[in-house]
PDB file of C-alpha atoms in Angstrom:
ATOM      1  CA  UNK H 847     -17.152 -37.716 -34.516  1.00 61.00           C
ATOM      2  CA  UNK H 848     -15.789 -34.863 -32.382  1.00 70.00           C
ATOM      3  CA  UNK H 849     -18.033 -32.193 -31.038  1.00 69.00           C
ATOM      4  CA  UNK H 850     -17.077 -28.646 -32.237  1.00 68.00           C
ATOM      5  CA  UNK H 851     -15.632 -26.419 -29.510  1.00 70.00           C
ATOM      6  CA  UNK H 852     -17.360 -23.260 -28.535  1.00 69.00           C
ATOM      7  CA  UNK H 853     -14.694 -20.547 -28.918  1.00 74.00           C
ATOM      8  CA  UNK H 854     -16.858 -17.504 -28.325  1.00 78.00           C
ATOM      9  CA  UNK H 855     -15.328 -16.951 -24.895  1.00 80.00           C
ATOM     10  CA  UNK H 856     -11.840 -16.174 -26.250  1.00 84.00           C
ATOM     11  CA  UNK H 857     -12.499 -12.608 -27.523  1.00 86.00           C
ATOM     12  CA  UNK H 858     -14.329 -11.792 -24.301  1.00 87.00           C
ATOM     13  CA  UNK H 859     -11.487 -13.219 -22.222  1.00 88.00           C
ATOM     14  CA  UNK H 860      -8.791 -11.345 -24.140  1.00 90.00           C
ATOM     15  CA  UNK H 861     -10.763  -8.085 -24.018  1.00 92.00           C
ATOM     16  CA  UNK H 862     -11.192  -8.461 -20.245  1.00 93.00           C
ATOM     17  CA  UNK H 863      -7.498  -9.265 -19.863  1.00 93.00           C
ATOM     18  CA  UNK H 864      -6.450  -6.148 -21.819  1.00 94.00           C
ATOM     19  CA  UNK H 865      -8.919  -3.991 -19.843  1.00 93.00           C
ATOM     20  CA  UNK H 866      -7.500  -5.355 -16.587  1.00 92.00           C
ATOM     21  CA  UNK H 867      -3.929  -4.649 -17.703  1.00 90.00           C
ATOM     22  CA  UNK H 868      -4.817  -1.079 -18.706  1.00 88.00           C
ATOM     23  CA  UNK H 869      -6.635  -0.537 -15.415  1.00 85.00           C
ATOM     24  CA  UNK H 870      -3.688  -1.805 -13.386  1.00 84.00           C
ATOM     25  CA  UNK H 871      -1.307   0.396 -15.356  1.00 81.00           C
ATOM     26  CA  UNK H 872      -3.427   3.509 -14.819  1.00 79.00           C
ATOM     27  CA  UNK H 873      -3.769   2.804 -11.090  1.00 76.00           C
ATOM     28  CA  UNK H 874      -0.039   2.190 -10.612  1.00 72.00           C
ATOM     29  CA  UNK H 875       1.171   5.044 -12.831  1.00 66.00           C
ATOM     30  CA  UNK H 876       2.018   7.450  -9.966  1.00 63.00           C
ATOM     31  CA  UNK H 877       4.228   4.750  -8.455  1.00 62.00           C
ATOM     32  CA  UNK H 878       5.860   3.651 -11.711  1.00 62.00           C
ATOM     33  CA  UNK H 879       6.806   6.922 -13.361  1.00 61.00           C
ATOM     34  CA  UNK H 880       7.807   9.538 -10.823  1.00 61.00           C
ATOM     35  CA  UNK H 881       9.125  12.787 -12.294  1.00 61.00           C
ATOM     36  CA  UNK H 882      12.882  13.180 -12.126  1.00 66.00           C
ATOM     37  CA  UNK H 883      14.360  16.339 -10.630  1.00 71.00           C
ATOM     38  CA  UNK H 884      17.993  17.386 -10.806  1.00 76.00           C
ATOM     39  CA  UNK H 885      19.228  19.236  -7.754  1.00 76.00           C
ATOM     40  CA  UNK H 886      22.473  21.143  -7.890  1.00 82.00           C
ATOM     41  CA  UNK H 887      24.350  23.130  -5.314  1.00 83.00           C
ATOM     42  CA  UNK H 888      27.621  23.465  -3.526  1.00 86.00           C
ATOM     43  CA  UNK H 889      28.807  22.599  -0.056  1.00 83.00           C
ATOM     44  CA  UNK H 890      30.895  24.972   1.996  1.00 87.00           C
ATOM     45  CA  UNK H 891      33.812  23.787   4.064  1.00 88.00           C
ATOM     46  CA  UNK H 892      32.783  23.560   7.713  1.00 84.00           C
ATOM     47  CA  UNK H 893      34.470  25.845  10.204  1.00 89.00           C
ATOM     48  CA  UNK H 894      37.016  24.055  12.395  1.00 88.00           C
ATOM     49  CA  UNK H 895      36.689  25.123  16.015  1.00 85.00           C
ATOM     50  CA  UNK H 896      39.070  24.298  18.857  1.00 87.00           C
ATOM     51  CA  UNK H 897      37.891  21.722  21.369  1.00 83.00           C
ATOM     52  CA  UNK H 898      36.339  23.192  24.485  1.00 79.00           C
ATOM     53  CA  UNK H 899      38.179  22.472  27.742  1.00 86.00           C
ATOM     54  CA  UNK H 900      35.076  20.914  29.305  1.00 88.00           C
ATOM     55  CA  UNK H 901      32.353  18.504  28.229  1.00 87.00           C
ATOM     56  CA  UNK H 902      29.290  19.810  26.408  1.00 86.00           C
ATOM     57  CA  UNK H 903      25.773  18.410  26.280  1.00 91.00           C
ATOM     58  CA  UNK H 904      22.579  19.580  24.681  1.00 93.00           C
ATOM     59  CA  UNK H 905      19.032  18.481  24.106  1.00 94.00           C
ATOM     60  CA  UNK H 906      16.286  19.867  21.903  1.00 95.00           C
ATOM     61  CA  UNK H 907      12.677  19.046  21.092  1.00 95.00           C
ATOM     62  CA  UNK H 908      11.115  20.693  18.036  1.00 95.00           C
ATOM     63  CA  UNK H 909       7.538  20.473  16.792  1.00 93.00           C
ATOM     64  CA  UNK H 910       7.684  19.491  13.082  1.00 89.00           C
ATOM     65  CA  UNK H 911       3.966  18.893  12.538  1.00 84.00           C
ATOM     66  CA  UNK H 912       3.090  20.159   9.033  1.00 79.00           C
ATOM     67  CA  UNK H 913       0.514  22.903   8.701  1.00 79.00           C
ATOM     68  CA  UNK H 914      -3.089  21.918   8.099  1.00 78.00           C
ATOM     69  CA  UNK H 915      -3.893  22.074   4.390  1.00 71.00           C
ATOM     70  CA  UNK H 916      -0.601  20.713   3.051  1.00 71.00           C
ATOM     71  CA  UNK H 917      -0.805  17.670   0.758  1.00 66.00           C
ATOM     72  CA  UNK H 918       0.242  14.290   2.129  1.00 66.00           C
ATOM     73  CA  UNK H 919       3.423  13.787   0.127  1.00 65.00           C
ATOM     74  CA  UNK H 920       4.048  10.137   1.041  1.00 64.00           C
ATOM     75  CA  UNK H 921       0.738   9.008  -0.471  1.00 59.00           C
ATOM     76  CA  UNK H 922       0.793  10.698  -3.873  1.00 58.00           C
ATOM     77  CA  UNK H 923      -1.691   8.389  -5.589  1.00 58.00           C
ATOM     78  CA  UNK H 924      -4.379   9.256  -3.035  1.00 62.00           C
ATOM     79  CA  UNK H 925      -3.111  12.727  -2.153  1.00 62.00           C
ATOM     80  CA  UNK H 926      -5.652  14.929  -0.453  1.00 64.00           C
ATOM     81  CA  UNK H 927      -5.251  18.029   1.618  1.00 65.00           C
ATOM     82  CA  UNK H 928      -4.475  17.376   5.275  1.00 65.00           C
ATOM     83  CA  UNK H 929      -7.578  18.073   7.328  1.00 70.00           C
ATOM     84  CA  UNK H 930      -6.088  17.944  10.830  1.00 73.00           C
ATOM     85  CA  UNK H 931      -3.840  15.862  13.034  1.00 76.00           C
ATOM     86  CA  UNK H 932      -4.307  13.353  15.805  1.00 81.00           C
ATOM     87  CA  UNK H 933      -1.003  13.978  17.582  1.00 84.00           C
ATOM     88  CA  UNK H 934       1.818  16.421  17.045  1.00 87.00           C
ATOM     89  CA  UNK H 935       4.985  15.221  15.307  1.00 88.00           C
ATOM     90  CA  UNK H 936       8.140  16.077  17.240  1.00 93.00           C
ATOM     91  CA  UNK H 937      11.857  15.719  16.497  1.00 94.00           C
ATOM     92  CA  UNK H 938      14.148  15.090  19.440  1.00 94.00           C
ATOM     93  CA  UNK H 939      17.935  15.401  19.502  1.00 94.00           C
ATOM     94  CA  UNK H 940      20.502  14.694  22.194  1.00 93.00           C
ATOM     95  CA  UNK H 941      24.113  15.839  21.780  1.00 90.00           C
ATOM     96  CA  UNK H 942      27.205  14.922  23.800  1.00 88.00           C
ATOM     97  CA  UNK H 943      30.743  16.135  23.182  1.00 79.00           C
TER      98      UNK H 943
END
């Protein structure tokens, strides 16, 4: 004669599985459903300038560190206000023609 199986664990297991799925969905929602934005505009035709008779070179360094207090846009799920910076963020460009 077979021993009857204890099947009381199944409702608990399925309830825990559904709770886990809901929790994972709620945690990943900012990464799954970003809002869509339509951007429209027009481009102007660039001005054509004659070539200079000599070579040109240029270099620039610009500080692009965001102001303190702006949200951290790359980490939207854990977005907090920026509270300072460790080092300044700079953009560098070098141009030869």
